[in-house]
Short mmCIF file of N, CA and C and ligand atoms in Angstrom, two decimals:
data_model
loop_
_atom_site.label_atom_id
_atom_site.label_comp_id
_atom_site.label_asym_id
_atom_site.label_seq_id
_atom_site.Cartn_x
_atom_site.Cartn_y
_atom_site.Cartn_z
N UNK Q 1 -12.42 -7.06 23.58
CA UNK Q 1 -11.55 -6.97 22.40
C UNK Q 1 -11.57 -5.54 21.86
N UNK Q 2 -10.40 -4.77 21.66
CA UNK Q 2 -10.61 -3.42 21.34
C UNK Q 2 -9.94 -3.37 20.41
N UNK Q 3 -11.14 -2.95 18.87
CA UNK Q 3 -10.47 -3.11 17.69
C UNK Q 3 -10.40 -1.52 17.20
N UNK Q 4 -9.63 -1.00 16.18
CA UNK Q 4 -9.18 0.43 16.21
C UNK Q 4 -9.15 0.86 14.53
N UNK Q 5 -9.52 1.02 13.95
CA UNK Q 5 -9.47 1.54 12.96
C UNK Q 5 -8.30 2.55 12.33
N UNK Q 6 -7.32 2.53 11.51
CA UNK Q 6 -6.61 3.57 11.28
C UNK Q 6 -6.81 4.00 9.45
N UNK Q 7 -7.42 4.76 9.62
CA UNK Q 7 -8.33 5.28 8.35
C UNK Q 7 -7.38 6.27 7.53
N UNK Q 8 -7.11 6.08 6.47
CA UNK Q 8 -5.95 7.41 5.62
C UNK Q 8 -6.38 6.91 4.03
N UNK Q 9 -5.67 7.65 3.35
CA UNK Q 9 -4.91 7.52 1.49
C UNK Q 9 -4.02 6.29 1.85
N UNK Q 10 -2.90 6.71 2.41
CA UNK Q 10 -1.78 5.51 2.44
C UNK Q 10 -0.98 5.66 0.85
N UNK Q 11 -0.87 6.86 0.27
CA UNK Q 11 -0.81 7.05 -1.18
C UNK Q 11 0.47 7.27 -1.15
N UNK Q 12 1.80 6.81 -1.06
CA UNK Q 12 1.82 5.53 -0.66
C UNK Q 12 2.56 5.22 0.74
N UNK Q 13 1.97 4.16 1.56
CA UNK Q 13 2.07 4.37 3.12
C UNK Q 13 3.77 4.25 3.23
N UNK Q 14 4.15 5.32 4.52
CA UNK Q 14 5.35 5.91 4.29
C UNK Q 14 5.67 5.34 5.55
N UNK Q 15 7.08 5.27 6.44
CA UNK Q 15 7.46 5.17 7.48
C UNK Q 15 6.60 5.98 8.20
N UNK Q 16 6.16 7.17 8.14
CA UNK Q 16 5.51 7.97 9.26
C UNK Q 16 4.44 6.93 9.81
N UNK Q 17 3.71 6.74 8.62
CA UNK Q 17 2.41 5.54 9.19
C UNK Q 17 3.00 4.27 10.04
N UNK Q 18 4.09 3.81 9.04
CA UNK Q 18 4.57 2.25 10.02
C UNK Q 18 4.64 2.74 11.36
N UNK Q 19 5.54 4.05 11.55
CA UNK Q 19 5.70 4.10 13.14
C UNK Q 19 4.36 4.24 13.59
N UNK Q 20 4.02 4.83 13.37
CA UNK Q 20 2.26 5.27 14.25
C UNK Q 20 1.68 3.76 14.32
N UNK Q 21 1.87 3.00 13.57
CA UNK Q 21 1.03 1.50 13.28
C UNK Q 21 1.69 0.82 14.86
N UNK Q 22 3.02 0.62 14.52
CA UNK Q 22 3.71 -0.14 15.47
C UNK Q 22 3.73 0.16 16.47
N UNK Q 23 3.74 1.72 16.72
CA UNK Q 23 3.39 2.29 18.20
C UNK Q 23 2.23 1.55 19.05
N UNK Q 24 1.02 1.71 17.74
CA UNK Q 24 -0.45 1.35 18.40
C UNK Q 24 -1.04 0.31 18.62
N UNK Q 25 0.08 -1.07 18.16
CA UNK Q 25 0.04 -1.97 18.31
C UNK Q 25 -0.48 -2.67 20.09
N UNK Q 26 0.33 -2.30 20.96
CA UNK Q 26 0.10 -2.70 22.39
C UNK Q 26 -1.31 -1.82 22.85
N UNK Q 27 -1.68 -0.83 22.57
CA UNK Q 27 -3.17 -0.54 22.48
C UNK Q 27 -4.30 -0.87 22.15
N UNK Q 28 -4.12 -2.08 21.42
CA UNK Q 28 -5.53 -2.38 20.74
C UNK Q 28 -5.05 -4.26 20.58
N UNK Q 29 -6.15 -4.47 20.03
CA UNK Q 29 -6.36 -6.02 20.26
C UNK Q 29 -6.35 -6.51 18.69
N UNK Q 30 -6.73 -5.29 18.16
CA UNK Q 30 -6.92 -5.38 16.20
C UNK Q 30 -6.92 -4.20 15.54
N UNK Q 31 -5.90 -4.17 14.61
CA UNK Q 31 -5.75 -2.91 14.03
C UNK Q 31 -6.45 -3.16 12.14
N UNK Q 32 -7.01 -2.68 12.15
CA UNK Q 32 -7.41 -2.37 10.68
C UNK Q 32 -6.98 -1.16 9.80
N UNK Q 33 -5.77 -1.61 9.55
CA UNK Q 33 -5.69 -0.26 8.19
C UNK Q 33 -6.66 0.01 7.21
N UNK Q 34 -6.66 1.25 7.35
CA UNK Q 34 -8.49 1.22 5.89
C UNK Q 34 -8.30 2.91 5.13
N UNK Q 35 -8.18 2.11 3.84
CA UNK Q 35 -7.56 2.66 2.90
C UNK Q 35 -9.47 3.38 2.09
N UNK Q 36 -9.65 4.84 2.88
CA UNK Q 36 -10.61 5.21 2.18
C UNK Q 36 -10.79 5.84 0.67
N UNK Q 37 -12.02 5.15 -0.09
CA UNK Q 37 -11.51 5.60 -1.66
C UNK Q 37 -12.62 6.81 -1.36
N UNK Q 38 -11.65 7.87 -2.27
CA UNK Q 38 -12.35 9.05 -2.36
C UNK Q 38 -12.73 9.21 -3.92
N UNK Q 39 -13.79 9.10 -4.77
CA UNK Q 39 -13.49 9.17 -5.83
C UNK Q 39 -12.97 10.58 -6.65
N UNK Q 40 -13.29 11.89 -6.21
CA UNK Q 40 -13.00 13.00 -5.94
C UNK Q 40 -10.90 13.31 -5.99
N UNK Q 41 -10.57 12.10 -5.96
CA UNK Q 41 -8.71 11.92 -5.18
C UNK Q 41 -8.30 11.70 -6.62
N UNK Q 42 -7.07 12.48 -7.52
CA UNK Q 42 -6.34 11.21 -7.91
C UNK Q 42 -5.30 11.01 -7.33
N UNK Q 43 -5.13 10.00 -7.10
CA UNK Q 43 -4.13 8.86 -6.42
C UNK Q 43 -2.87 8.77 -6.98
N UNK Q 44 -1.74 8.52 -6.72
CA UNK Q 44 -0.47 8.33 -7.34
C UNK Q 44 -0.65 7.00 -7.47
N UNK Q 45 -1.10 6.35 -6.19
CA UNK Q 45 -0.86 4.38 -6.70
C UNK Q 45 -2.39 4.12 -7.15
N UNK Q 46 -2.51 2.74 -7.58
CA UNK Q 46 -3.93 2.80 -7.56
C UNK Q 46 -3.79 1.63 -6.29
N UNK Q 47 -5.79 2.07 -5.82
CA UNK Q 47 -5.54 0.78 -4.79
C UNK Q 47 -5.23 -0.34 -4.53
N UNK Q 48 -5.01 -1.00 -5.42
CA UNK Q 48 -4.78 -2.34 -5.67
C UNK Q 48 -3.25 -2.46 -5.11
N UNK Q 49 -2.26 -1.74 -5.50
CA UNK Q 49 -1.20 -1.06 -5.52
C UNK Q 49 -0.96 -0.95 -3.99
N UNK Q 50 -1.76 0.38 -3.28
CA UNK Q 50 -1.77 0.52 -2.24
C UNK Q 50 -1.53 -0.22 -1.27
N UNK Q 51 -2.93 -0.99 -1.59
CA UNK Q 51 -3.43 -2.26 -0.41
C UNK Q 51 -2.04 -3.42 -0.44
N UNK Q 52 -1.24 -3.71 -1.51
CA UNK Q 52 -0.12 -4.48 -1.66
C UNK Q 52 0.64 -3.87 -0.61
N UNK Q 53 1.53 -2.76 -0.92
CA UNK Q 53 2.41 -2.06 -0.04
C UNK Q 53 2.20 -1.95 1.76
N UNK Q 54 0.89 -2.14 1.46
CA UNK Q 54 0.41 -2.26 3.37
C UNK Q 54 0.49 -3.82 3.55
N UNK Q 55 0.21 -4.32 2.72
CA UNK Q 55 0.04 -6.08 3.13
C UNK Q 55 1.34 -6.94 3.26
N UNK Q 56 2.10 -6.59 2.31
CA UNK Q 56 3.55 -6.72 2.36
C UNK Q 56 4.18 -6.45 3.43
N UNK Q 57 4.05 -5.17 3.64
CA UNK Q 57 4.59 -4.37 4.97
C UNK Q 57 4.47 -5.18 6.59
N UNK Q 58 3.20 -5.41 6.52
CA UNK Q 58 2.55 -6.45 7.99
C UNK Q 58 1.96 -7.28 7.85
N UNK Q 59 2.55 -8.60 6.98
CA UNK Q 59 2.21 -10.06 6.69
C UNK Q 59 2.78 -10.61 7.76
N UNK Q 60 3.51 -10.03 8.61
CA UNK Q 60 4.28 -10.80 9.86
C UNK Q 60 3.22 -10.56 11.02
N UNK Q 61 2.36 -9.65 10.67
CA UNK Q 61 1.60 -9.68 12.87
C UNK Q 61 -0.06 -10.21 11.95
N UNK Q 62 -0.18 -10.60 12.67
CA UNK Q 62 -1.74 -11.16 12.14
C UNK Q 62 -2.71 -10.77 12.92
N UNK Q 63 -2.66 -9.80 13.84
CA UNK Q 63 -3.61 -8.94 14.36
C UNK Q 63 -4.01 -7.52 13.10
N UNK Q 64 -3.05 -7.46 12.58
CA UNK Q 64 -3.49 -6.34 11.51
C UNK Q 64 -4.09 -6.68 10.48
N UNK Q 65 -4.93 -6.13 10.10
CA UNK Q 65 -5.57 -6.37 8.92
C UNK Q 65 -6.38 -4.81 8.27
N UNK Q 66 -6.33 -5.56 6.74
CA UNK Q 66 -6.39 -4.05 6.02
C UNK Q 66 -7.49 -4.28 4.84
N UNK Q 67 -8.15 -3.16 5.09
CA UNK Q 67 -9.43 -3.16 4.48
C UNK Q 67 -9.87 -1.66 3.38
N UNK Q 68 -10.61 -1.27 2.84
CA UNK Q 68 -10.64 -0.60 1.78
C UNK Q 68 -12.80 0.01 2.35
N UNK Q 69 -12.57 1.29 2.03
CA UNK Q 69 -14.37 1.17 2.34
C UNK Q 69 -14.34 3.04 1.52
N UNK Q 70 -15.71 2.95 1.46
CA UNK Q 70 -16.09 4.24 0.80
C UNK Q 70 -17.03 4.91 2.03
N UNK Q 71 -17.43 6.36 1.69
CA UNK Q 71 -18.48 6.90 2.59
C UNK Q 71 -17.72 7.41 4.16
N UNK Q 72 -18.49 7.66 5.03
CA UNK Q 72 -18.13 7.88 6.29
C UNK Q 72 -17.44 6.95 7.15
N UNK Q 73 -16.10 7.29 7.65
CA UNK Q 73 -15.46 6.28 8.12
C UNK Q 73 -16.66 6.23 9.55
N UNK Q 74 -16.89 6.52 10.22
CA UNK Q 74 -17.90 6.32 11.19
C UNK Q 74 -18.50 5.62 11.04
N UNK Q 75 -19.40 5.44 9.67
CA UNK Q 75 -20.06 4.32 9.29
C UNK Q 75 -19.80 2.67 9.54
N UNK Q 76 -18.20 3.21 8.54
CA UNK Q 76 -16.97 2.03 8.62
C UNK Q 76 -16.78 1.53 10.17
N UNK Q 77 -16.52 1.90 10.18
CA UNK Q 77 -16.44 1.63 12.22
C UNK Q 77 -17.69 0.67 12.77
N UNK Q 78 -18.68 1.26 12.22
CA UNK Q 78 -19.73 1.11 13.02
C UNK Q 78 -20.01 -0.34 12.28
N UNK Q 79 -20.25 -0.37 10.89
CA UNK Q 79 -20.00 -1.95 10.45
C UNK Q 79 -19.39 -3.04 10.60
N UNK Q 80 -18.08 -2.07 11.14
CA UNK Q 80 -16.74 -3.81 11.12
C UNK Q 80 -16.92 -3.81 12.71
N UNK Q 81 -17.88 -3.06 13.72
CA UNK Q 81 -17.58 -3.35 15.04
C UNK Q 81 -16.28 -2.44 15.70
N UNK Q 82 -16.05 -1.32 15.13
CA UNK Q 82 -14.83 -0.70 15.52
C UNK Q 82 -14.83 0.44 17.04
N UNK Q 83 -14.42 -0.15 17.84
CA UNK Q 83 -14.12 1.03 18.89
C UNK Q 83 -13.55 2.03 18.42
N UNK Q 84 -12.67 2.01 17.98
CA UNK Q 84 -11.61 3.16 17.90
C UNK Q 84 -10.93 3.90 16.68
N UNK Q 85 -10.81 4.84 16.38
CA UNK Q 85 -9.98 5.91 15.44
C UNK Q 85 -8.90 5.84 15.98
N UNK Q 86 -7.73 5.54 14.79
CA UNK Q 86 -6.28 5.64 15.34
C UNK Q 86 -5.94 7.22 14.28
N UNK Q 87 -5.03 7.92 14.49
CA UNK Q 87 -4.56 8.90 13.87
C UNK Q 87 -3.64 9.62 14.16
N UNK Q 88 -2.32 9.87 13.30
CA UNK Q 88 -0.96 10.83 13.59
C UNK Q 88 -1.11 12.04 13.82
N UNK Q 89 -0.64 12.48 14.91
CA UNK Q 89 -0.33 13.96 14.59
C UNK Q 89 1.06 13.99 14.45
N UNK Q 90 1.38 15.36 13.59
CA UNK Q 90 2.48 15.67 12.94
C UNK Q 90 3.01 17.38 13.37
N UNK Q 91 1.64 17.90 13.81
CA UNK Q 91 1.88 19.53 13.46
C UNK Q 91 1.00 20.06 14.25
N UNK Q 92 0.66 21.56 14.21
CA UNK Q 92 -0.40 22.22 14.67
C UNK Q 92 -1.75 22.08 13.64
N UNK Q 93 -1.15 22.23 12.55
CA UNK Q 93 -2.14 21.96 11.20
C UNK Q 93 -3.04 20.84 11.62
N UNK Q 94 -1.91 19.71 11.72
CA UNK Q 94 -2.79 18.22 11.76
C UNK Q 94 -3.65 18.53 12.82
N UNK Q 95 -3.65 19.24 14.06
CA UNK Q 95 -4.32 19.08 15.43
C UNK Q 95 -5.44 19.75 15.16
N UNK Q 96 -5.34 21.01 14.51
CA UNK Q 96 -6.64 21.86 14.13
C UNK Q 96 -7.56 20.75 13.11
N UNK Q 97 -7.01 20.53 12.34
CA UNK Q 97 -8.25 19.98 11.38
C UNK Q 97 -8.90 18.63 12.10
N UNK Q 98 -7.54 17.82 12.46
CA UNK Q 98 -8.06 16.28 13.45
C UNK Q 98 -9.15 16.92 14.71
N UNK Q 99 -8.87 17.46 14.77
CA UNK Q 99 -9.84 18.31 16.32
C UNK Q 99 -11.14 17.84 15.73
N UNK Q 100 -11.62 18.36 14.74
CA UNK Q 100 -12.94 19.32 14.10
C UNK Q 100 -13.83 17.89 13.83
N UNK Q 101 -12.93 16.93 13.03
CA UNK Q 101 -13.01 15.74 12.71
C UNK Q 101 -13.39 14.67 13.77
N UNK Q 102 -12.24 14.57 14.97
CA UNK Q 102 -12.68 13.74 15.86
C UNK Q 102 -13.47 14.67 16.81
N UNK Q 103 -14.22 15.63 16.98
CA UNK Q 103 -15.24 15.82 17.86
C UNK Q 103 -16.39 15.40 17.04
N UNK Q 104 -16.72 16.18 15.64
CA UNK Q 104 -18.02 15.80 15.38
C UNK Q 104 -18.04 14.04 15.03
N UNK Q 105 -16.80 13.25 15.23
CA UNK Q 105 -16.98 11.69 14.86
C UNK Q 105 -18.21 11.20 16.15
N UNK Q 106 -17.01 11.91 17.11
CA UNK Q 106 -17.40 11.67 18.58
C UNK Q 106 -19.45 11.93 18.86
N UNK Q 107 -20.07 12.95 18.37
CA UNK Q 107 -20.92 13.40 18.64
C UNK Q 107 -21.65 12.84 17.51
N UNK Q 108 -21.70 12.24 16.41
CA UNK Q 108 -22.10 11.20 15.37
C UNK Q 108 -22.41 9.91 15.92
N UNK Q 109 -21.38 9.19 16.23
CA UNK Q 109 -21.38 8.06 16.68
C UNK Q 109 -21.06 7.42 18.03
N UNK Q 110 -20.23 8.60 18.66
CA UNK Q 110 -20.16 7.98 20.29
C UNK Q 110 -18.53 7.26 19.85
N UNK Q 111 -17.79 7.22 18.93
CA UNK Q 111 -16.77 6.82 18.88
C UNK Q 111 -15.35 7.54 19.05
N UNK Q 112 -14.45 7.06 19.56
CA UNK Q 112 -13.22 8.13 19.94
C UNK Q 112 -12.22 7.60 18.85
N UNK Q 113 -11.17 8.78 19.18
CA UNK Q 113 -9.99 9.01 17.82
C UNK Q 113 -9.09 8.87 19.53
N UNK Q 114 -7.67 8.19 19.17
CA UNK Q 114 -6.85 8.24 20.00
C UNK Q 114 -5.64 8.95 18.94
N UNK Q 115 -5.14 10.01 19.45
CA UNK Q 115 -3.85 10.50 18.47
C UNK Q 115 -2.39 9.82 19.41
N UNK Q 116 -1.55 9.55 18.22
CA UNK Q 116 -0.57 9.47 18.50
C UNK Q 116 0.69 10.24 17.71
N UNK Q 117 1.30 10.90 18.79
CA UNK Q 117 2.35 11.96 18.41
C UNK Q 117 3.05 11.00 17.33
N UNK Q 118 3.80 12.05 16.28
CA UNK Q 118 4.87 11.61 15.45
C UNK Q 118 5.77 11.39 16.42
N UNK Q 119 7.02 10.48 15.49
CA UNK Q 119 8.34 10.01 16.28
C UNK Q 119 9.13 11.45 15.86
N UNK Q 120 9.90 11.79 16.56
CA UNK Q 120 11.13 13.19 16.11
C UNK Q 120 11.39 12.34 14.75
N UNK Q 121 11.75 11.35 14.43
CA UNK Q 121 12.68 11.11 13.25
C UNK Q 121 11.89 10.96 11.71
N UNK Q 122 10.07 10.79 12.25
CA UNK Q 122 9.43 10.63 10.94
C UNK Q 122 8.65 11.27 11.26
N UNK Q 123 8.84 12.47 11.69
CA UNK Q 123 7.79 13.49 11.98
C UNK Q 123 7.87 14.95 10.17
N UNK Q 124 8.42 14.35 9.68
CA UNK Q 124 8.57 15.64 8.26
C UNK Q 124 8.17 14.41 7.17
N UNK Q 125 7.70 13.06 7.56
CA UNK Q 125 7.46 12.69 6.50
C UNK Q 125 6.12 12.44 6.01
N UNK Q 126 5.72 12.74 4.61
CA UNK Q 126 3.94 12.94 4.52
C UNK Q 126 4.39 11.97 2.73
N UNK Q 127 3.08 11.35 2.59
CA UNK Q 127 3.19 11.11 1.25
C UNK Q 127 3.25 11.58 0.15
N UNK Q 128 2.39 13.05 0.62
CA UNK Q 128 2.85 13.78 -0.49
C UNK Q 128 4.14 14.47 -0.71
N UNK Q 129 5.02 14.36 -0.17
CA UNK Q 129 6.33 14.92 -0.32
C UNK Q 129 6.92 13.93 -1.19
N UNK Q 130 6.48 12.80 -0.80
CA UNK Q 130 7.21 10.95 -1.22
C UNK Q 130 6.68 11.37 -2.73
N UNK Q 131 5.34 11.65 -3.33
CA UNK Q 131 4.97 11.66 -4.09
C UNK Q 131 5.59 12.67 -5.06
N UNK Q 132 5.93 13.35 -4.37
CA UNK Q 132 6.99 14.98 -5.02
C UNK Q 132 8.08 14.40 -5.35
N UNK Q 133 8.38 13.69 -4.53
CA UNK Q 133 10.07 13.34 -5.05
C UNK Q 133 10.21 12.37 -6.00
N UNK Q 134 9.18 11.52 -6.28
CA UNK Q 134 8.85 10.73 -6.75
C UNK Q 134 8.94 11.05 -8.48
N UNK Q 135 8.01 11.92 -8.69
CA UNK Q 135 7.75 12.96 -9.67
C UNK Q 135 9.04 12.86 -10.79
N UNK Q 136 9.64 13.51 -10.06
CA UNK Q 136 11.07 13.90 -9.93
C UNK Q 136 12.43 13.02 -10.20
N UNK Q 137 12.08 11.44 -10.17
CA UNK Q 137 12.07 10.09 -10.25
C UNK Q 137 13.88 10.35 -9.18
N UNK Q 138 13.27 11.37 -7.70
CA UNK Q 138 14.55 11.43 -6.50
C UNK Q 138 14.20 10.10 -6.05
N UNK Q 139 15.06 9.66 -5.18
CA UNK Q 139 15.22 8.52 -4.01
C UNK Q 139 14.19 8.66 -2.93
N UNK Q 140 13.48 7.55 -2.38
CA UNK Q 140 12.77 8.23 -1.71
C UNK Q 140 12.76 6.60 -0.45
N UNK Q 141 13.87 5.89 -0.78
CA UNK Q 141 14.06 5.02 -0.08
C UNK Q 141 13.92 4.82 1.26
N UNK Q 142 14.70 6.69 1.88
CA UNK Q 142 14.56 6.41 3.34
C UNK Q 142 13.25 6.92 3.92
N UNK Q 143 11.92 7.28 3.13
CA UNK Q 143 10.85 7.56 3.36
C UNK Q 143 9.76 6.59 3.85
N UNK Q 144 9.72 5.37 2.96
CA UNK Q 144 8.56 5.04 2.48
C UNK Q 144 9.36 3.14 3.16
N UNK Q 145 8.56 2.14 3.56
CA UNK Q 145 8.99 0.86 3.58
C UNK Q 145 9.42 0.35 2.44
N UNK Q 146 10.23 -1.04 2.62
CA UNK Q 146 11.07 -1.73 1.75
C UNK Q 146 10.07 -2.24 0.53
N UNK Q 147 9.07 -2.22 0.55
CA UNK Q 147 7.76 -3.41 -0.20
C UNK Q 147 7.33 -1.74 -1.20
N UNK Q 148 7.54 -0.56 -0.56
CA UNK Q 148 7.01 0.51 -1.68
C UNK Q 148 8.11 0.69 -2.17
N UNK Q 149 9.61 1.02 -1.78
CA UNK Q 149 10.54 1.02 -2.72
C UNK Q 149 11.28 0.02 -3.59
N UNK Q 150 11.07 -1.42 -3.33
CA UNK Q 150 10.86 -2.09 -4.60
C UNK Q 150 10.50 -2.16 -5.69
N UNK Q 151 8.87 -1.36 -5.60
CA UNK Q 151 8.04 -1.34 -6.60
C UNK Q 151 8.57 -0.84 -7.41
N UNK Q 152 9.44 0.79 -7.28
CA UNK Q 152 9.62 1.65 -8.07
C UNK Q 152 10.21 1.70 -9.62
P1 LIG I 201 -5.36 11.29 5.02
O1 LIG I 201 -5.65 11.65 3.60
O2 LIG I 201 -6.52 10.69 5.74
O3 LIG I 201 -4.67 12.35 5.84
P2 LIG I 201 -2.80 9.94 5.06
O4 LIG I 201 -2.48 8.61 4.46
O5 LIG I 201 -2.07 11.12 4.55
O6 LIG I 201 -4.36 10.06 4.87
O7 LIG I 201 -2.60 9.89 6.63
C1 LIG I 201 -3.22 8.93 7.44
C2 LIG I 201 -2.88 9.21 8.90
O8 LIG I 201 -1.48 9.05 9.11
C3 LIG I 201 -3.20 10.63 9.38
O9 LIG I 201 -3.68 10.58 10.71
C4 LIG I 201 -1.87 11.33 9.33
O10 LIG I 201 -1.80 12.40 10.25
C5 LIG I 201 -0.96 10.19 9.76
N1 LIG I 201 0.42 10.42 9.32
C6 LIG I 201 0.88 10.57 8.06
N2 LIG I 201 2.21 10.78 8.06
C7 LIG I 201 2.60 10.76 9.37
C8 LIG I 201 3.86 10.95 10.05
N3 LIG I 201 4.99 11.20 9.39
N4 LIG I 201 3.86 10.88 11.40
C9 LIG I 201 2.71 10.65 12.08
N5 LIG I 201 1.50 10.48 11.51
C10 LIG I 201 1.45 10.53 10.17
#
């Protein structure tokens, strides 16, 4: 059974994530979204908030499931039984810092990060932009899933 962890903010989870989710779906056997609290963060949603917008989103596959944890996601992993790090790349940015991240995960715990490229079409979208426009009280409909632009 190869279960995968996909660890972020999710502040608030945008199409970029759904695609990466749905992509990684035929890869893994169980996906856990896990919404790490940083207390250090402020947040645009609060988690409660968050964790709705993801649950809403994939109440239809019941292999996903979404969870909330503090501390070292490695840790996290290592508690729920997790093979795997799921994670987007978007950029050169994302690759440099994800690098640094998934080697020393790797050399911590023996656990791997699998990246998966952005799609061309939700490759410019980040939450914090969603959160900018947001601000701003712009549209941000074609960003973010149907269950976060309800809320608004
Ligand atoms: P974090 O604070 O951990 O970066 P995010 O919620 O911003 O949390 O991102 C979680 C993961 O989703 C990261 O691996 C990020 O690169 C990926 N991601 C975010 N937006 C996109 C996108 N548009 N395309 C592909 N991956 C994305």
């Amino acid at each position: 059974m190869k279960k995968a962890v996909f660890p972020g903010s999710f502040d608030p989870i945008t199409l970029g994530h759904v695609d990466i989710i749905n992509r990684a779906m035929p890869l893994f056997d169980e996906l856990i979204i896990s919404i790490g609290i940083n207390d250090t963060k402020n947040y645009r949603f609060s988690l409660e908030e968050r964790v709705a917008f993801i649950k809403k989103t994939f109440s239809h596959i019941p292999n996903i499931k979404i969870k909330t944890y503090s501390g070292l996601t490695t840790e996290f992993c290592r508690e729920i039984k997790a093979d795997f790090i799921l994670r987007g790349l978007r950029n050169p940015a994302d690759f440099e810092f994800e690098k640094a991240i998934a080697i020393t995960n790797r050399k911590l715990t023996g656990i791997d990060t699998v990246f998966l490229l952005t799609s061309a079409d939700t490759a410019f979208i980040s939450s914090s932009i969603v959160r900018d426009i947001l601000k701003h009280n712009g549209d941000v409909s074609k960003f973010v899933p149907v269950a976060v632009n309800k809320s608004l």
